[in-house]
Amino acid sequence: MKKFGILFASIASLGIISACSSDEPGSSTDVDQDETVSVVSTIGQLNDIVENVGGEHVSAEGLMGPGVDPHSYNASQGDISRLDDADLVFFNALNLEANMEDILRQMGNDKPVYAVGEHVPEELIKQDEEETNMPDPHIWFDIDLWVYAVDAVKEGLIEVDPENEADYTANAEAYVAELRELQEWAYEEVDTIPEDQRVLVTAHDAFQYFGAAFDFDVLGLQGISTDAEYGLSDVQRVISEMIDRDIHAVFGETSVSDSSIEAVIQGANEQGHEVEHGGELYSDAMGESGSDEATYIGMYRSNISQIVDALQ
């Protein structure tokens, strides 16, 4: 949001978005029966829901690709055009797309724009332990919460294309069933990790929801947002915890620099505590197009498998 002022002023001067603001989705967009619904989502995880629930009735596009950090992402002029041309827009909200959120909410005056994270009951949203009144946006790491996102996408598609409500409803139910199977598999895999080894050390604090779902202690060098800074005291804090609890693996993230993780590995080894890189987890972004990890289910399975392999 700090960088929003200049970008918003330039966009508004071009007449791309309305000068009014609203937090509610705008009026329904009429979709020709012979055309697919054009949907743009900010992150890959949401785009995957749209593809699964929308099926043949949608043309889905995600703005942020593999390796992209949504916390610091700034919308390009091309992004604004794609959002403006879409029939329907989904974003995570909860301060994930911090530099874009005002733009997205402004667009909600003219078309349906869904802040998906706000469909999760407020009492289930975790907070940043270090910053007051700052929600944790990483809801996709708890499948129980991500089901609310599926329902929000279904509602949005039905709003703009009520003629295909039955298909959207059936597709959503089928996708949720797949997510429940994934959840059951994940619990079985995690049960193979000794309880005293269930400590997840990562570059930034993206895994609170994962930790709560699977009874892990989670240590992140940076805060919930990757804009947060880390220092030597943070590195030493994590190293001390790993030594005390005899933890020997740390994990990188595909959308975050490995510099903080390498500092932990080096510092721990210098203190006689051997630590290895447990691999890169998918936190804020999914995998390369065409890979298994380019889907939510594939991404989730990859994370579980890496964590289990490193901590067993």
mmCIF file of C-alpha atoms in Angstrom:
data_model
loop_
_atom_site.group_PDB
_atom_site.id
_atom_site.type_symbol
_atom_site.label_atom_id
_atom_site.label_comp_id
_atom_site.label_asym_id
_atom_site.label_seq_id
_atom_site.Cartn_x
_atom_site.Cartn_y
_atom_site.Cartn_z
ATOM 1 C CA MET A 1 0.000 0.000 0.000
ATOM 2 C CA LYS A 2 2.953 2.332 0.557
ATOM 3 C CA LYS A 3 3.677 2.326 -3.179
ATOM 4 C CA PHE A 4 0.059 2.584 -4.185
ATOM 5 C CA GLY A 5 -0.344 6.372 -4.341
ATOM 6 C CA ILE A 6 1.756 7.056 -7.436
ATOM 7 C CA LEU A 7 0.483 3.991 -9.297
ATOM 8 C CA PHE A 8 -3.156 4.723 -8.503
ATOM 9 C CA ALA A 9 -2.870 8.366 -9.541
ATOM 10 C CA SER A 10 -1.414 7.446 -12.915
ATOM 11 C CA ILE A 11 -4.012 4.780 -13.522
ATOM 12 C CA ALA A 12 -6.923 6.975 -12.479
ATOM 13 C CA SER A 13 -5.725 9.770 -14.745
ATOM 14 C CA LEU A 14 -6.061 7.409 -17.670
ATOM 15 C CA GLY A 15 -9.658 6.656 -16.723
ATOM 16 C CA ILE A 16 -8.969 2.952 -16.276
ATOM 17 C CA ILE A 17 -10.750 2.614 -12.926
ATOM 18 C CA SER A 18 -13.567 4.393 -11.164
ATOM 19 C CA ALA A 19 -12.838 7.133 -8.642
ATOM 20 C CA CYS A 20 -15.341 5.648 -6.187
ATOM 21 C CA SER A 21 -14.627 2.834 -3.747
ATOM 22 C CA SER A 22 -16.548 -0.162 -2.452
ATOM 23 C CA ASP A 23 -15.718 -3.357 -0.594
ATOM 24 C CA GLU A 24 -18.689 -5.239 -2.095
ATOM 25 C CA PRO A 25 -18.761 -6.931 -5.510
ATOM 26 C CA GLY A 26 -20.281 -4.700 -8.181
ATOM 27 C CA SER A 27 -23.334 -5.401 -10.279
ATOM 28 C CA SER A 28 -23.535 -8.662 -12.197
ATOM 29 C CA THR A 29 -21.878 -8.808 -15.571
ATOM 30 C CA ASP A 30 -23.963 -10.119 -18.445
ATOM 31 C CA VAL A 31 -22.226 -13.039 -20.127
ATOM 32 C CA ASP A 32 -23.270 -14.147 -23.585
ATOM 33 C CA GLN A 33 -24.420 -17.774 -23.534
ATOM 34 C CA ASP A 34 -22.050 -18.593 -26.389
ATOM 35 C CA GLU A 35 -19.022 -17.177 -24.563
ATOM 36 C CA THR A 36 -16.986 -18.335 -21.613
ATOM 37 C CA VAL A 37 -16.742 -16.240 -18.463
ATOM 38 C CA SER A 38 -13.470 -14.314 -18.401
ATOM 39 C CA VAL A 39 -11.972 -14.629 -14.915
ATOM 40 C CA VAL A 40 -8.753 -13.112 -13.588
ATOM 41 C CA SER A 41 -7.344 -14.163 -10.218
ATOM 42 C CA THR A 42 -4.348 -12.634 -8.521
ATOM 43 C CA ILE A 43 -2.601 -15.815 -7.312
ATOM 44 C CA GLY A 44 -2.220 -19.278 -8.762
ATOM 45 C CA GLN A 45 -4.004 -20.994 -5.895
ATOM 46 C CA LEU A 46 -7.198 -19.073 -6.677
ATOM 47 C CA ASN A 47 -6.803 -19.561 -10.401
ATOM 48 C CA ASP A 48 -6.680 -23.316 -9.792
ATOM 49 C CA ILE A 49 -10.035 -23.174 -7.992
ATOM 50 C CA VAL A 50 -11.520 -21.203 -10.881
ATOM 51 C CA GLU A 51 -10.337 -23.765 -13.410
ATOM 52 C CA ASN A 52 -11.729 -26.661 -11.391
ATOM 53 C CA VAL A 53 -15.085 -25.080 -10.516
ATOM 54 C CA GLY A 54 -15.581 -23.202 -13.780
ATOM 55 C CA GLY A 55 -14.585 -26.018 -16.111
ATOM 56 C CA GLU A 56 -15.539 -25.454 -19.733
ATOM 57 C CA HIS A 57 -17.564 -22.357 -18.892
ATOM 58 C CA VAL A 58 -14.606 -20.163 -17.954
ATOM 59 C CA SER A 59 -11.489 -18.639 -19.418
ATOM 60 C CA ALA A 60 -9.212 -18.393 -16.383
ATOM 61 C CA GLU A 61 -6.027 -16.389 -15.954
ATOM 62 C CA GLY A 62 -3.760 -15.837 -12.963
ATOM 63 C CA LEU A 63 -1.729 -12.648 -12.712
ATOM 64 C CA MET A 64 1.131 -13.892 -10.544
ATOM 65 C CA GLY A 65 3.114 -16.819 -11.854
ATOM 66 C CA PRO A 66 5.673 -19.226 -10.366
ATOM 67 C CA GLY A 67 8.207 -17.665 -8.016
ATOM 68 C CA VAL A 68 6.292 -14.378 -7.711
ATOM 69 C CA ASP A 69 5.911 -12.852 -4.251
ATOM 70 C CA PRO A 70 2.388 -11.386 -3.902
ATOM 71 C CA HIS A 71 3.335 -9.403 -0.781
ATOM 72 C CA SER A 72 5.507 -7.049 -2.824
ATOM 73 C CA TYR A 73 3.861 -7.377 -6.257
ATOM 74 C CA ASN A 74 2.972 -4.175 -8.087
ATOM 75 C CA ALA A 75 0.352 -4.266 -10.856
ATOM 76 C CA SER A 76 1.665 -3.459 -14.326
ATOM 77 C CA GLN A 77 -0.310 -1.522 -16.908
ATOM 78 C CA GLY A 78 -0.960 -4.864 -18.629
ATOM 79 C CA ASP A 79 -2.328 -6.310 -15.398
ATOM 80 C CA ILE A 80 -4.740 -3.399 -15.051
ATOM 81 C CA SER A 81 -5.958 -3.954 -18.605
ATOM 82 C CA ARG A 82 -6.522 -7.677 -17.989
ATOM 83 C CA LEU A 83 -8.393 -6.957 -14.778
ATOM 84 C CA ASP A 84 -10.453 -4.279 -16.502
ATOM 85 C CA ASP A 85 -11.407 -6.642 -19.367
ATOM 86 C CA ALA A 86 -12.424 -9.520 -17.076
ATOM 87 C CA ASP A 87 -16.034 -10.404 -16.294
ATOM 88 C CA LEU A 88 -15.061 -11.432 -12.770
ATOM 89 C CA VAL A 89 -12.037 -10.934 -10.501
ATOM 90 C CA PHE A 90 -10.881 -12.885 -7.445
ATOM 91 C CA PHE A 91 -8.184 -11.858 -4.995
ATOM 92 C CA ASN A 92 -7.101 -13.354 -1.688
ATOM 93 C CA ALA A 93 -7.202 -10.125 0.380
ATOM 94 C CA LEU A 94 -6.188 -10.164 4.082
ATOM 95 C CA ASN A 95 -3.314 -7.893 3.026
ATOM 96 C CA LEU A 96 -1.685 -10.507 0.759
ATOM 97 C CA GLU A 97 -1.802 -8.332 -2.383
ATOM 98 C CA ALA A 98 -0.926 -5.258 -0.319
ATOM 99 C CA ASN A 99 0.160 -3.045 -3.215
ATOM 100 C CA MET A 100 -2.873 -3.910 -5.356
ATOM 101 C CA GLU A 101 -5.742 -4.059 -2.890
ATOM 102 C CA ASP A 102 -6.982 -0.482 -3.338
ATOM 103 C CA ILE A 103 -7.057 -0.927 -7.119
ATOM 104 C CA LEU A 104 -9.002 -4.167 -6.803
ATOM 105 C CA ARG A 105 -11.561 -2.704 -4.428
ATOM 106 C CA GLN A 106 -12.045 0.303 -6.718
ATOM 107 C CA MET A 107 -12.796 -2.050 -9.592
ATOM 108 C CA GLY A 108 -15.496 -3.615 -7.428
ATOM 109 C CA ASN A 109 -17.670 -0.601 -8.209
ATOM 110 C CA ASP A 110 -18.003 -1.692 -11.828
ATOM 111 C CA LYS A 111 -17.871 -5.495 -11.790
ATOM 112 C CA PRO A 112 -17.946 -8.432 -9.373
ATOM 113 C CA VAL A 113 -14.645 -8.460 -7.477
ATOM 114 C CA TYR A 114 -14.401 -11.046 -4.687
ATOM 115 C CA ALA A 115 -12.073 -10.741 -1.685
ATOM 116 C CA VAL A 116 -12.012 -14.495 -1.131
ATOM 117 C CA GLY A 117 -10.240 -14.447 2.225
ATOM 118 C CA GLU A 118 -13.084 -12.405 3.673
ATOM 119 C CA HIS A 119 -15.417 -15.376 3.151
ATOM 120 C CA VAL A 120 -13.531 -17.244 5.887
ATOM 121 C CA PRO A 121 -15.160 -16.635 9.291
ATOM 122 C CA GLU A 122 -13.260 -13.862 11.033
ATOM 123 C CA GLU A 123 -12.662 -15.913 14.169
ATOM 124 C CA LEU A 124 -10.676 -18.455 12.096
ATOM 125 C CA ILE A 125 -8.264 -15.886 10.696
ATOM 126 C CA LYS A 126 -4.902 -15.869 12.460
ATOM 127 C CA GLN A 127 -3.069 -12.660 13.291
ATOM 128 C CA ASP A 128 0.521 -11.548 12.965
ATOM 129 C CA GLU A 129 2.116 -12.121 16.368
ATOM 130 C CA GLU A 130 4.425 -9.128 15.904
ATOM 131 C CA GLU A 131 2.162 -6.558 14.227
ATOM 132 C CA THR A 132 -1.190 -5.552 15.732
ATOM 133 C CA ASN A 133 -4.342 -5.936 13.621
ATOM 134 C CA MET A 134 -2.476 -7.577 10.752
ATOM 135 C CA PRO A 135 -4.180 -10.774 9.476
ATOM 136 C CA ASP A 136 -2.293 -13.799 8.218
ATOM 137 C CA PRO A 137 -3.389 -14.222 4.581
ATOM 138 C CA HIS A 138 -1.961 -17.725 3.965
ATOM 139 C CA ILE A 139 -5.299 -19.498 4.372
ATOM 140 C CA TRP A 140 -4.635 -22.063 1.605
ATOM 141 C CA PHE A 141 -2.410 -24.058 3.960
ATOM 142 C CA ASP A 142 -5.436 -25.208 5.953
ATOM 143 C CA ILE A 143 -7.782 -27.168 3.708
ATOM 144 C CA ASP A 144 -10.663 -26.596 6.121
ATOM 145 C CA LEU A 145 -10.317 -22.867 5.393
ATOM 146 C CA TRP A 146 -9.592 -23.264 1.695
ATOM 147 C CA VAL A 147 -12.988 -24.893 1.247
ATOM 148 C CA TYR A 148 -14.478 -21.470 2.040
ATOM 149 C CA ALA A 149 -12.491 -20.120 -0.907
ATOM 150 C CA VAL A 150 -13.979 -22.767 -3.187
ATOM 151 C CA ASP A 151 -17.457 -21.714 -2.079
ATOM 152 C CA ALA A 152 -16.642 -18.042 -2.723
ATOM 153 C CA VAL A 153 -15.483 -18.824 -6.265
ATOM 154 C CA LYS A 154 -18.614 -20.864 -6.896
ATOM 155 C CA GLU A 155 -20.792 -17.964 -5.704
ATOM 156 C CA GLY A 156 -18.927 -15.531 -7.922
ATOM 157 C CA LEU A 157 -19.304 -17.670 -11.027
ATOM 158 C CA ILE A 158 -23.005 -18.190 -10.386
ATOM 159 C CA GLU A 159 -23.438 -14.443 -9.969
ATOM 160 C CA VAL A 160 -22.166 -13.662 -13.459
ATOM 161 C CA ASP A 161 -23.406 -16.856 -15.133
ATOM 162 C CA PRO A 162 -26.543 -18.144 -13.349
ATOM 163 C CA GLU A 163 -27.513 -20.334 -16.313
ATOM 164 C CA ASN A 164 -24.685 -22.732 -15.448
ATOM 165 C CA GLU A 165 -25.296 -22.818 -11.688
ATOM 166 C CA ALA A 166 -25.834 -26.587 -11.653
ATOM 167 C CA ASP A 167 -22.449 -27.224 -13.294
ATOM 168 C CA TYR A 168 -20.613 -24.853 -10.977
ATOM 169 C CA THR A 169 -22.224 -26.444 -7.941
ATOM 170 C CA ALA A 170 -21.402 -29.979 -9.077
ATOM 171 C CA ASN A 171 -17.821 -29.035 -9.973
ATOM 172 C CA ALA A 172 -17.314 -27.361 -6.601
ATOM 173 C CA GLU A 173 -18.588 -30.412 -4.752
ATOM 174 C CA ALA A 174 -16.286 -32.687 -6.760
ATOM 175 C CA TYR A 175 -13.274 -30.437 -6.125
ATOM 176 C CA VAL A 176 -13.961 -30.255 -2.390
ATOM 177 C CA ALA A 177 -14.112 -34.061 -2.340
ATOM 178 C CA GLU A 178 -10.623 -34.126 -3.903
ATOM 179 C CA LEU A 179 -9.386 -31.667 -1.292
ATOM 180 C CA ARG A 180 -10.743 -33.848 1.505
ATOM 181 C CA GLU A 181 -8.903 -36.863 0.063
ATOM 182 C CA LEU A 182 -5.732 -34.768 -0.052
ATOM 183 C CA GLN A 183 -6.273 -33.729 3.560
ATOM 184 C CA GLU A 184 -6.676 -37.317 4.730
ATOM 185 C CA TRP A 185 -3.495 -38.357 2.884
ATOM 186 C CA ALA A 186 -1.573 -35.438 4.383
ATOM 187 C CA TYR A 187 -2.572 -36.360 7.937
ATOM 188 C CA GLU A 188 -1.439 -39.937 7.365
ATOM 189 C CA GLU A 189 1.929 -38.766 6.029
ATOM 190 C CA VAL A 190 2.558 -36.268 8.824
ATOM 191 C CA ASP A 191 1.743 -38.927 11.428
ATOM 192 C CA THR A 192 5.026 -40.624 10.438
ATOM 193 C CA ILE A 193 7.030 -37.667 11.814
ATOM 194 C CA PRO A 194 7.941 -38.008 15.518
ATOM 195 C CA GLU A 195 6.079 -35.402 17.565
ATOM 196 C CA ASP A 196 9.282 -33.881 18.954
ATOM 197 C CA GLN A 197 10.516 -33.279 15.377
ATOM 198 C CA ARG A 198 7.463 -31.354 14.229
ATOM 199 C CA VAL A 199 9.207 -28.012 13.957
ATOM 200 C CA LEU A 200 9.058 -26.219 10.609
ATOM 201 C CA VAL A 201 11.745 -23.580 10.021
ATOM 202 C CA THR A 202 11.170 -21.416 6.945
ATOM 203 C CA ALA A 203 12.242 -18.116 5.393
ATOM 204 C CA HIS A 204 9.070 -16.223 6.313
ATOM 205 C CA ASP A 205 6.107 -16.944 8.542
ATOM 206 C CA ALA A 206 3.757 -18.324 5.887
ATOM 207 C CA PHE A 207 2.914 -21.602 7.595
ATOM 208 C CA GLN A 208 0.909 -20.662 10.712
ATOM 209 C CA TYR A 209 -2.222 -22.297 9.323
ATOM 210 C CA PHE A 210 -0.249 -25.379 8.331
ATOM 211 C CA GLY A 211 1.217 -25.552 11.818
ATOM 212 C CA ALA A 212 -2.183 -25.341 13.463
ATOM 213 C CA ALA A 213 -3.667 -27.970 11.151
ATOM 214 C CA PHE A 214 -0.855 -30.490 11.675
ATOM 215 C CA ASP A 215 0.298 -29.637 15.207
ATOM 216 C CA PHE A 216 3.663 -28.176 14.135
ATOM 217 C CA ASP A 217 5.674 -25.425 15.758
ATOM 218 C CA VAL A 218 6.546 -22.958 13.001
ATOM 219 C CA LEU A 219 9.575 -20.651 13.007
ATOM 220 C CA GLY A 220 9.922 -17.995 10.315
ATOM 221 C CA LEU A 221 12.925 -15.694 10.016
ATOM 222 C CA GLN A 222 10.805 -12.946 8.491
ATOM 223 C CA GLY A 223 7.287 -12.071 9.548
ATOM 224 C CA ILE A 224 4.019 -12.854 7.787
ATOM 225 C CA SER A 225 4.903 -10.423 5.001
ATOM 226 C CA THR A 226 8.191 -10.757 3.132
ATOM 227 C CA ASP A 227 8.504 -6.970 3.451
ATOM 228 C CA ALA A 228 9.467 -7.572 7.080
ATOM 229 C CA GLU A 229 13.188 -7.404 7.807
ATOM 230 C CA TYR A 230 15.228 -10.005 9.638
ATOM 231 C CA GLY A 231 18.510 -9.515 11.471
ATOM 232 C CA LEU A 232 21.257 -11.416 13.220
ATOM 233 C CA SER A 233 19.124 -11.675 16.356
ATOM 234 C CA ASP A 234 16.412 -13.460 14.348
ATOM 235 C CA VAL A 235 18.953 -15.878 12.892
ATOM 236 C CA GLN A 236 20.409 -16.625 16.328
ATOM 237 C CA ARG A 237 16.926 -17.035 17.831
ATOM 238 C CA VAL A 238 16.102 -19.717 15.261
ATOM 239 C CA ILE A 239 19.465 -21.443 15.630
ATOM 240 C CA SER A 240 19.088 -21.598 19.418
ATOM 241 C CA GLU A 241 15.631 -23.108 19.085
ATOM 242 C CA MET A 242 16.904 -25.711 16.624
ATOM 243 C CA ILE A 243 19.777 -26.670 18.904
ATOM 244 C CA ASP A 244 17.511 -26.908 21.961
ATOM 245 C CA ARG A 245 15.022 -29.109 20.114
ATOM 246 C CA ASP A 246 17.578 -31.063 18.056
ATOM 247 C CA ILE A 247 16.126 -29.973 14.686
ATOM 248 C CA HIS A 248 18.389 -30.522 11.675
ATOM 249 C CA ALA A 249 16.465 -29.248 8.641
ATOM 250 C CA VAL A 250 15.362 -25.837 7.390
ATOM 251 C CA PHE A 251 13.246 -25.094 4.334
ATOM 252 C CA GLY A 252 13.488 -22.490 1.630
ATOM 253 C CA GLU A 253 10.565 -21.097 -0.322
ATOM 254 C CA THR A 254 10.208 -20.810 -4.073
ATOM 255 C CA SER A 255 9.100 -17.167 -3.888
ATOM 256 C CA VAL A 256 11.603 -15.978 -1.255
ATOM 257 C CA SER A 257 15.381 -15.556 -1.363
ATOM 258 C CA ASP A 258 17.371 -18.336 0.327
ATOM 259 C CA SER A 259 19.767 -15.868 1.979
ATOM 260 C CA SER A 260 18.142 -16.084 5.422
ATOM 261 C CA ILE A 261 18.022 -19.872 5.330
ATOM 262 C CA GLU A 262 21.675 -20.091 4.295
ATOM 263 C CA ALA A 263 22.544 -17.804 7.226
ATOM 264 C CA VAL A 264 20.841 -20.242 9.605
ATOM 265 C CA ILE A 265 22.625 -23.251 8.105
ATOM 266 C CA GLN A 266 26.028 -21.553 8.281
ATOM 267 C CA GLY A 267 25.491 -20.185 11.789
ATOM 268 C CA ALA A 268 24.257 -23.504 13.164
ATOM 269 C CA ASN A 269 27.134 -25.438 11.613
ATOM 270 C CA GLU A 270 29.612 -22.959 13.119
ATOM 271 C CA GLN A 271 28.119 -23.776 16.510
ATOM 272 C CA GLY A 272 28.559 -27.504 15.941
ATOM 273 C CA HIS A 273 24.910 -28.223 15.126
ATOM 274 C CA GLU A 274 24.582 -29.792 11.695
ATOM 275 C CA VAL A 275 21.673 -28.404 9.676
ATOM 276 C CA GLU A 276 20.718 -29.266 6.115
ATOM 277 C CA HIS A 277 18.554 -27.544 3.525
ATOM 278 C CA GLY A 278 15.315 -29.543 3.464
ATOM 279 C CA GLY A 279 14.297 -28.249 0.023
ATOM 280 C CA GLU A 280 12.121 -25.438 -1.269
ATOM 281 C CA LEU A 281 8.487 -25.309 -0.230
ATOM 282 C CA TYR A 282 5.715 -23.652 -2.186
ATOM 283 C CA SER A 283 4.440 -20.850 0.021
ATOM 284 C CA ASP A 284 2.984 -17.858 -1.823
ATOM 285 C CA ALA A 285 3.370 -19.177 -5.374
ATOM 286 C CA MET A 286 2.832 -22.527 -7.100
ATOM 287 C CA GLY A 287 4.993 -24.478 -9.561
ATOM 288 C CA GLU A 288 5.958 -24.016 -13.179
ATOM 289 C CA SER A 289 3.222 -24.338 -15.796
ATOM 290 C CA GLY A 290 2.709 -27.933 -16.864
ATOM 291 C CA SER A 291 4.194 -29.414 -13.684
ATOM 292 C CA ASP A 292 2.239 -31.267 -11.010
ATOM 293 C CA GLU A 293 3.068 -28.402 -8.649
ATOM 294 C CA ALA A 294 1.258 -25.944 -10.938
ATOM 295 C CA THR A 295 -1.959 -27.218 -9.339
ATOM 296 C CA TYR A 296 -3.024 -26.623 -5.751
ATOM 297 C CA ILE A 297 -3.207 -30.347 -5.026
ATOM 298 C CA GLY A 298 0.212 -30.983 -6.578
ATOM 299 C CA MET A 299 1.743 -28.068 -4.676
ATOM 300 C CA TYR A 300 0.270 -29.269 -1.379
ATOM 301 C CA ARG A 301 1.427 -32.856 -1.929
ATOM 302 C CA SER A 302 4.939 -31.672 -2.796
ATOM 303 C CA ASN A 303 5.183 -29.636 0.403
ATOM 304 C CA ILE A 304 3.981 -32.505 2.576
ATOM 305 C CA SER A 305 6.369 -34.966 0.935
ATOM 306 C CA GLN A 306 9.383 -32.670 1.367
ATOM 307 C CA ILE A 307 8.589 -31.925 4.993
ATOM 308 C CA VAL A 308 8.071 -35.597 5.841
ATOM 309 C CA ASP A 309 11.249 -36.705 4.043
ATOM 310 C CA ALA A 310 13.360 -34.094 5.849
ATOM 311 C CA LEU A 311 11.938 -34.499 9.368
ATOM 312 C CA GLN A 312 11.279 -38.220 9.713
#
